[in-house]
JSON list of C-alpha atoms in Angstrom, two decimals:
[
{"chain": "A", "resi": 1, "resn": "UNK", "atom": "CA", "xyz": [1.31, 21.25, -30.09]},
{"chain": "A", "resi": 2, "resn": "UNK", "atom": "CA", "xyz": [-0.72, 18.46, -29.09]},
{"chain": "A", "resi": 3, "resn": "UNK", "atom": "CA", "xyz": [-3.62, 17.71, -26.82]},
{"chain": "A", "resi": 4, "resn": "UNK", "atom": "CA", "xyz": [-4.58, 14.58, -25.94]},
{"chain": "A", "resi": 5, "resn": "UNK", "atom": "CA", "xyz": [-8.45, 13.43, -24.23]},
{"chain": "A", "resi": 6, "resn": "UNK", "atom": "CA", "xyz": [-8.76, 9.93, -22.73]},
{"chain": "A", "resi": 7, "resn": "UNK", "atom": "CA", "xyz": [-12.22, 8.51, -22.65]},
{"chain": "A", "resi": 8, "resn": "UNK", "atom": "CA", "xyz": [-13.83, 5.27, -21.66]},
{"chain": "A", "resi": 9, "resn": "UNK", "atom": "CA", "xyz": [-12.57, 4.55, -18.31]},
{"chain": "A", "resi": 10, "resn": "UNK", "atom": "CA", "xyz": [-14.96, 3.20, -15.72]},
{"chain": "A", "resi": 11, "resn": "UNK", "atom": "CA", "xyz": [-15.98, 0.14, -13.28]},
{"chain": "A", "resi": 12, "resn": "UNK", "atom": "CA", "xyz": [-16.38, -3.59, -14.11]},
{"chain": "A", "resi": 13, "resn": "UNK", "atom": "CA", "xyz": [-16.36, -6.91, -13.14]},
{"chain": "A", "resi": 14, "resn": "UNK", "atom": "CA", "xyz": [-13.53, -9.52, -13.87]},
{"chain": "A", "resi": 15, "resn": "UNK", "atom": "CA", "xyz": [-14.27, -10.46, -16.89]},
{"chain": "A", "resi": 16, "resn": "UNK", "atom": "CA", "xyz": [-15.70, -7.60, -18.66]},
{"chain": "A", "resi": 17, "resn": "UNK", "atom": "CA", "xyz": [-14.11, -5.25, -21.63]},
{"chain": "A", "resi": 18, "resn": "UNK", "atom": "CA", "xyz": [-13.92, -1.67, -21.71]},
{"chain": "A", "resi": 19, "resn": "UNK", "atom": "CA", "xyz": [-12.98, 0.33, -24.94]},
{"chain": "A", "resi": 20, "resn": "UNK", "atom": "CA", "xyz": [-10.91, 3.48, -23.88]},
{"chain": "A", "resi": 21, "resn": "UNK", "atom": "CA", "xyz": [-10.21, 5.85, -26.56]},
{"chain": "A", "resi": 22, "resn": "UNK", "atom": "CA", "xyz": [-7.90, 8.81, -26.89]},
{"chain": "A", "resi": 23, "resn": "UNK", "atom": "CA", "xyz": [-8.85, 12.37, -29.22]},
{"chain": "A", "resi": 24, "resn": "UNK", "atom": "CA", "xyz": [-6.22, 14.48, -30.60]},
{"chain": "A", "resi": 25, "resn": "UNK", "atom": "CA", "xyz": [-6.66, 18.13, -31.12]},
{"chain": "A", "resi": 26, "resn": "UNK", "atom": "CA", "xyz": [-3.75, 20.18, -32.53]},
{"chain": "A", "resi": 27, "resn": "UNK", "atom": "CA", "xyz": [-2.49, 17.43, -34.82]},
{"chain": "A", "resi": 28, "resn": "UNK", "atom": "CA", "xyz": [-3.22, 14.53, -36.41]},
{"chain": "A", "resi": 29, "resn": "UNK", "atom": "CA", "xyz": [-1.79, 11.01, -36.21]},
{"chain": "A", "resi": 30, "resn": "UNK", "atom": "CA", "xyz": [-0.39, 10.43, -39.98]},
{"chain": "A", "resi": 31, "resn": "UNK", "atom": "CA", "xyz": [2.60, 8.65, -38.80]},
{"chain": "A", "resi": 32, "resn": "UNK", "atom": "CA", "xyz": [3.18, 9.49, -35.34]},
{"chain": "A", "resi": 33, "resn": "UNK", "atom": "CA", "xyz": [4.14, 6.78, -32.64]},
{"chain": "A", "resi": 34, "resn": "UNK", "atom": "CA", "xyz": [1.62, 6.32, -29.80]},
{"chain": "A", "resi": 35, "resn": "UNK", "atom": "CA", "xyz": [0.75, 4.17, -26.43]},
{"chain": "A", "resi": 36, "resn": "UNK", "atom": "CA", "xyz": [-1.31, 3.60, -23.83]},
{"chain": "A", "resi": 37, "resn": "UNK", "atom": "CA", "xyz": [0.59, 3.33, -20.43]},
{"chain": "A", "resi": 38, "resn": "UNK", "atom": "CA", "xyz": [-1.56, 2.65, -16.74]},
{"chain": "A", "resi": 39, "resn": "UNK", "atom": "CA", "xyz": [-0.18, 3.25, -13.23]},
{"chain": "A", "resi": 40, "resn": "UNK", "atom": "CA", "xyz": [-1.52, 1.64, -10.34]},
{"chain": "A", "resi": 41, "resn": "UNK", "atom": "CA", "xyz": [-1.43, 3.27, -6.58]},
{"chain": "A", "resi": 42, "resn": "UNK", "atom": "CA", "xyz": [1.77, 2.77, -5.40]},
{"chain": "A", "resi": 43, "resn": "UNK", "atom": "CA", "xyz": [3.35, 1.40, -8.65]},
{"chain": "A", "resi": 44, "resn": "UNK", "atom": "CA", "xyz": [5.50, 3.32, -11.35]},
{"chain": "A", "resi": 45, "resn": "UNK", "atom": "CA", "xyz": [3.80, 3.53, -14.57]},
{"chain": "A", "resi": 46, "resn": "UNK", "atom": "CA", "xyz": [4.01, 0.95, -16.87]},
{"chain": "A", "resi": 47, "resn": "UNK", "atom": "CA", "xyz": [4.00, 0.73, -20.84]},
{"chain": "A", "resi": 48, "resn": "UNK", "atom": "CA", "xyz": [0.95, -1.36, -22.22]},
{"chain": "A", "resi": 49, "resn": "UNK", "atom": "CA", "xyz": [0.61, -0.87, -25.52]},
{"chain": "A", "resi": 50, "resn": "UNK", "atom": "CA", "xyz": [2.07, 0.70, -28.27]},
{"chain": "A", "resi": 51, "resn": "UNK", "atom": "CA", "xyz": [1.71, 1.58, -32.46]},
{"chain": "A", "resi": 52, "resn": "UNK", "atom": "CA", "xyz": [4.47, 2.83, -34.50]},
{"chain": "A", "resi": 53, "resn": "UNK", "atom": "CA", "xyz": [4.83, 4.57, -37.12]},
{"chain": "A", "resi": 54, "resn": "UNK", "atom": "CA", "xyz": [4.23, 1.25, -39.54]},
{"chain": "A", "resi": 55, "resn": "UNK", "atom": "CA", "xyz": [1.48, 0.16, -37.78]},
{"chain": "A", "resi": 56, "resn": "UNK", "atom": "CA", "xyz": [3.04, -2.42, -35.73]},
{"chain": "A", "resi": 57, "resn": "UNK", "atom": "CA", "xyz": [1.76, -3.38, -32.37]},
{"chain": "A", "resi": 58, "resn": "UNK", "atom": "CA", "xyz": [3.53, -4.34, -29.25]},
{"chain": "A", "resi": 59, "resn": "UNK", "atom": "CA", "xyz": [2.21, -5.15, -26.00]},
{"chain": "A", "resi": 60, "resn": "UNK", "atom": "CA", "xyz": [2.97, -6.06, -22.67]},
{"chain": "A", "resi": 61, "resn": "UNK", "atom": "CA", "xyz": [3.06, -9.95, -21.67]},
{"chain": "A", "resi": 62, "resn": "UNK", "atom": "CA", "xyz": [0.27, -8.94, -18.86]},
{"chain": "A", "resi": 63, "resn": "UNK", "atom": "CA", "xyz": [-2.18, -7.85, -21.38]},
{"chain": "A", "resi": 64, "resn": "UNK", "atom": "CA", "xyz": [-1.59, -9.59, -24.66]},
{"chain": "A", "resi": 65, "resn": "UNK", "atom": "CA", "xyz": [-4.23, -11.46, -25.94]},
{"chain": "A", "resi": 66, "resn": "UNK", "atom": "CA", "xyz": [-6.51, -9.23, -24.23]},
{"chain": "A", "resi": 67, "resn": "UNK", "atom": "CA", "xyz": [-5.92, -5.90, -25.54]},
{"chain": "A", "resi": 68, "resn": "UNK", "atom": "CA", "xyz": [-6.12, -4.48, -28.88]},
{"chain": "A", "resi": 69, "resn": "UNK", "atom": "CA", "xyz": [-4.65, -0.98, -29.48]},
{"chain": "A", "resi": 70, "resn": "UNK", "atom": "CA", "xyz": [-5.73, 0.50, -32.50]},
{"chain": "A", "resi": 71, "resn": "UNK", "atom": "CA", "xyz": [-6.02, 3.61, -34.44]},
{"chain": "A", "resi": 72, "resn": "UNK", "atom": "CA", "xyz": [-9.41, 4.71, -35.74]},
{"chain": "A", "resi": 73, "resn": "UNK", "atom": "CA", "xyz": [-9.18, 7.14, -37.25]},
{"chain": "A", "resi": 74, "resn": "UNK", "atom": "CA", "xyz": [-6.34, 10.28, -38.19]},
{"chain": "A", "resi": 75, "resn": "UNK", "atom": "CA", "xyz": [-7.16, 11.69, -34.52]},
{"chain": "A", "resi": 76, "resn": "UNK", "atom": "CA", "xyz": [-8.62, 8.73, -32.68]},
{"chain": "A", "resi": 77, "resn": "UNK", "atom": "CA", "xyz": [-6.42, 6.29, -30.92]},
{"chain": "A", "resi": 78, "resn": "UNK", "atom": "CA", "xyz": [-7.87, 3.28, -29.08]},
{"chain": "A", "resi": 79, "resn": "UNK", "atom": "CA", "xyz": [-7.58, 0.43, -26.43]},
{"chain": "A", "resi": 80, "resn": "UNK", "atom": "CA", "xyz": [-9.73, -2.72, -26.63]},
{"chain": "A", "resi": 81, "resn": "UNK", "atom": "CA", "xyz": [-9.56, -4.39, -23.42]},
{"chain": "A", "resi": 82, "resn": "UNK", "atom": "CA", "xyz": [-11.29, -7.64, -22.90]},
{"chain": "A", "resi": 83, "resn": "UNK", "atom": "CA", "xyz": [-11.02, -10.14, -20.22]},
{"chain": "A", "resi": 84, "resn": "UNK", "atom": "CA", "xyz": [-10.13, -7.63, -17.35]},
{"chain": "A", "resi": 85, "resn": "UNK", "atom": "CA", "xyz": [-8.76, -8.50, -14.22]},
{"chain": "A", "resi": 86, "resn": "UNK", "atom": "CA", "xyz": [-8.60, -6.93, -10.82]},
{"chain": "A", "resi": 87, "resn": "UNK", "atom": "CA", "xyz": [-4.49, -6.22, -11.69]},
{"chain": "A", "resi": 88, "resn": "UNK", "atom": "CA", "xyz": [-5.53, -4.42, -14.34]},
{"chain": "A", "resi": 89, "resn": "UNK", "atom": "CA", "xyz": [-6.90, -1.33, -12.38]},
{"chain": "A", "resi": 90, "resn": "UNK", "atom": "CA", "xyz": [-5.05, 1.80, -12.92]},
{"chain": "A", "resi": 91, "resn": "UNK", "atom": "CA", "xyz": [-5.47, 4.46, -13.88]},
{"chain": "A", "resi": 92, "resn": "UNK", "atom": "CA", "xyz": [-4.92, 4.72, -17.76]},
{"chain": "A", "resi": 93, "resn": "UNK", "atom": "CA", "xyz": [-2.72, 7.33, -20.12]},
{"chain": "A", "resi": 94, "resn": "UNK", "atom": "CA", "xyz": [-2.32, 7.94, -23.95]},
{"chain": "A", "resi": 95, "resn": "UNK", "atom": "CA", "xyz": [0.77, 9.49, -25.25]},
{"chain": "A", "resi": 96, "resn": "UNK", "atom": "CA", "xyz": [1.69, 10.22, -28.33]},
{"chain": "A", "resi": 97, "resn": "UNK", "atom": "CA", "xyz": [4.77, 11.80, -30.22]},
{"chain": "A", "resi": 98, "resn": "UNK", "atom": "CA", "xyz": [4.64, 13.13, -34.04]},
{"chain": "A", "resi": 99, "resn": "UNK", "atom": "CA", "xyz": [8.05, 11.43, -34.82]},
{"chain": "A", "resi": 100, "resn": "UNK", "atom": "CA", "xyz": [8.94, 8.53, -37.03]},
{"chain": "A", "resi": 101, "resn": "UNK", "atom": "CA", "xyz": [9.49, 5.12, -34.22]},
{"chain": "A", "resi": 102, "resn": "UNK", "atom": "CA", "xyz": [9.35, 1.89, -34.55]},
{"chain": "A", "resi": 103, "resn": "UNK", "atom": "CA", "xyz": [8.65, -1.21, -31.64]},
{"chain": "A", "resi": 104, "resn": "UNK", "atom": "CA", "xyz": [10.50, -3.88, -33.03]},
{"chain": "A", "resi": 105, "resn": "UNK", "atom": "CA", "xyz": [12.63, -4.25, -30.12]},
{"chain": "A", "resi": 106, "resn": "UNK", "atom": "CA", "xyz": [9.97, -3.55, -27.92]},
{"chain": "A", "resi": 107, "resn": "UNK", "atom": "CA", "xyz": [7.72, -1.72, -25.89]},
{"chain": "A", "resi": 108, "resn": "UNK", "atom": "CA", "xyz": [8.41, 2.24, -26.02]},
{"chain": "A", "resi": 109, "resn": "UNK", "atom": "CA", "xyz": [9.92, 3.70, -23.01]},
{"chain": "A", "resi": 110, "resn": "UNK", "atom": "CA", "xyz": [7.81, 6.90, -21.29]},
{"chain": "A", "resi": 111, "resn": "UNK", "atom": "CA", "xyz": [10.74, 9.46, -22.30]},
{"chain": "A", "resi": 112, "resn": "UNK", "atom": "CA", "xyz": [9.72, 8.57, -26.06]},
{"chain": "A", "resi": 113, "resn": "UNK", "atom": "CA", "xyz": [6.71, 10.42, -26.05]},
{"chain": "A", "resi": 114, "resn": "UNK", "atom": "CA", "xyz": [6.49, 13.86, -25.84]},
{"chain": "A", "resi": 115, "resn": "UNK", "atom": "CA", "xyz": [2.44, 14.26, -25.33]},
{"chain": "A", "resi": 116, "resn": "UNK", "atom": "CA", "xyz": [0.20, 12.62, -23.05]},
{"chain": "A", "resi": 117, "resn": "UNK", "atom": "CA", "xyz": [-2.97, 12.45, -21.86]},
{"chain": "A", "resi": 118, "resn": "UNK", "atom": "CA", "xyz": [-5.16, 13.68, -18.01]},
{"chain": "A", "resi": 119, "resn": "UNK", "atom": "CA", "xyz": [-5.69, 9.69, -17.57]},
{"chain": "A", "resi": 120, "resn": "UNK", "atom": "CA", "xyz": [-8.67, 7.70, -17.52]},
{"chain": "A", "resi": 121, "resn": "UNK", "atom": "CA", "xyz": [-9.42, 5.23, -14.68]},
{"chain": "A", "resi": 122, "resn": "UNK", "atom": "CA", "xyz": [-9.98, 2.04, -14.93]},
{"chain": "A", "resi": 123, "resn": "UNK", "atom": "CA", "xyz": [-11.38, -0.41, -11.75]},
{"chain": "A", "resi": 124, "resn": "UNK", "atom": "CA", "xyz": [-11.86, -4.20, -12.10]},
{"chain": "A", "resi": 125, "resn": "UNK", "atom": "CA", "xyz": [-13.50, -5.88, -9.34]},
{"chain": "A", "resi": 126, "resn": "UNK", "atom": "CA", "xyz": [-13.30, -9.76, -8.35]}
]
């Protein structure tokens, strides 16, 4: 079993970064697959980043070149996110799942993870 802690949400202006970050307990990420996905009031959630079991990276068009997803450590997952915008509030998850994946055809659906995280919000003013 896995349990996963968002951190790092909070309130900033256009412009700004924020560094979210996302503690395992239970397991640790050797080669697992794991995302961050964000879901704005009255929208379904949305994949936004995502590291497979290789390492790759994937991200969605609306964030890349502004966010960095990367793993720190075996139990540490994280989300650079620089340049914020005002569409970018949400409210922000980490999920993970302990089997082998890969994103080279893309961002991973929300049915491929099997753990996720409370949430941590995220607000962008203008």
């Amino acid at each position: 079993q896995v349990q996963l802690v968002e951190s790092g949400g909070g309130s900033v202006q256009a412009g700004g970064s924020l560094r979210l970050s996302c503690v395992a307990s239970g397991a640790t990420y050797s080669r697992p697959c794991m995302g961050w996905f964000r879901q704005a009031p009255g929208k379904e959630r949305e994949g936004v980043a995502a590291m497979d079991s290789s390492g790759r990276t994937r991200y969605a068009d609306s964030v890349k070149g502004r966010f960095t997803i990367s793993k720190d450590n075996a139990k540490t997952l994280s989300l650079q996110m620089n340049s914020l915008k005002p569409e970018d509030t949400a409210m922000y998850y980490c999920a993970a799942d302990l089997s082998v994946c890969t994103v080279v055809f893309g961002l991973l659906p929300e049915d491929r993870f099997n753990y996720w995280g409370q949430g941590t919000q995220v607000t962008v003013s203008s």
